[in-house]
Amino acid sequence: MTQHPQPASRLLADSSADSAELSFPSGFLWGAATAAYQVEGAATEAGRTASIWDTFSHTPGKVVEGHTGDVACDHFHRYSDDVKLMAELGLKSYRFSVSWPRVQPGGTGRANQEGLDFYRRLVDELLANGIEPWLTLYHWDLPQELQDAGGWPLRDTAARFAEYAELVHGALGDRVRYWTTLNEPWCSAFLGYGSGTHAPGIQDAAATIRATHHLLLGHGLAVQALRAGGTEPQAGVTLNLYAISSQTDSPADADAARRIDGLANRLFLDPVLLGRYPTDVVEDLREVTDFGHIRDGDMAIVSTPLDVLGINYYSRHVVAAPIEGQEPEPYWRAPSTWPGSEKVRFVTRGMPVTQMNWEIDAPGLVETLRRVHDEYPDIPLYVTENGAAFEDAVVDDQVDDPQRLAYFDAHLRACREAIDAGVPLKGYFAWSLLDNFEWAWGYTRRFGLVFVDYETQRRIPKSSARWYAEVIRRNGLAAQ
Ligand code: FCB
């Protein structure tokens, strides 16, 4: 596996016909992704009201350096130039999200036409440039009023989400084919209501599991609402999945891996694709919740059949059993990212990491894709996010980012390996098109193919962007 950056000269292999190719299936959907709150800015313009991320980022101490998404990449005003940039890179698809409080301020009632018009213009511009729009309905910006009413731990929020889905589909269903309901419900539930490191910053283990269920219920109801619109959308959800391994083969370490795989992966995959919660995870959570919030008929809604499944992959968790006497505080005394399994230790292997401190593990992507294909019903898969933060510098108006380029290269080879192994992988979206507001890290972590100078809003495609454009043009990589 590619652990170290490779010389850009080798990866930027010339496109002469005789160089061997590692090609992708024809029609493979090459894209890049962003999310509304991370790029749009214009936080109080054209009728938009606050989301939980506006409130959270404006609360001192929640986001590094007090950064907010007020202006971000100013994509709301610059979308037209940004679409030009996408066209120059040859992107086949652009995955973006709709800001709920921009199109339905407060999260209930009538649509805000001005907000919807922005997305109509964006979508039309994409289509005019031959770029397939891939729309995510919820990338974490819950209208603040819905949080004030109880947020995702409240069942009613699922119904509100389905109404919002219907409203957006009513406006854009005639021109958008690919619809993702939720982006990474694990993050919404576990970081938003468990560790509290994401908006709305609540630390309540039981609320985390209720939020999980109501997110999944909202997802199922939204898929049904999209289908009811009669346009035959390609509907799905995006899950952030991890490769998981145990530090050793000991039964105790293996049990730690089972627990974290349960909470991170199977708690979402099983309900959505199999219509049930994993019984071992329900047992692990016994002290947290009795799952009394599930009502008859819910699981059939949650598992409404999907057309596609989106997978976001960044890294692997390597875990181990707790060391006697060194266990952290139990969940009822400490905020918890892993309710009921707080004692599991996360270990590092000393492998190269990105600026997020995430170990670079491309084989984990092959493993993840194969696992989903092997253990769940056959469904077309898309990598809807994959990418890396590294410190970038502008030198002579250029940004050379060999480490990011090597990260993409290694993970695309992993995609190719999965396809060879029979995985129906149909597309790949780099995270991200642009450097942007990286949630609790503010603007201190850059994931973009394109560098953004936040003072001037100037965009500079990095060397990884030029390389990716070449990959798309060739529909493949140079063989190594
Ligand atoms: C994912 C999010 C995305 C971005 C990347 C780095 O969890 O979906 O918005 O922050 O991580």
Short mmCIF file of C-alpha atoms in Angstrom, two decimals, residues 390-396 398-401 446 451:
data_model
loop_
_atom_site.label_atom_id
_atom_site.label_comp_id
_atom_site.label_asym_id
_atom_site.label_seq_id
_atom_site.Cartn_x
_atom_site.Cartn_y
_atom_site.Cartn_z
CA PHE A 390 -2.66 18.37 4.83
CA GLU A 391 -1.07 21.76 5.39
CA ASP A 392 -0.87 23.57 2.10
CA ALA A 393 1.27 26.51 1.10
CA VAL A 394 0.98 28.86 -1.84
CA VAL A 395 4.35 29.22 -3.53
CA ASP A 396 4.59 31.28 -6.71
CA GLN A 398 0.84 27.38 -7.00
CA VAL A 399 -0.12 24.80 -4.40
CA ASP A 400 1.81 21.58 -4.65
CA ASP A 401 0.21 18.87 -2.50
CA ARG A 446 -7.81 22.03 4.28
CA PHE A 451 -7.11 25.96 -2.46
#
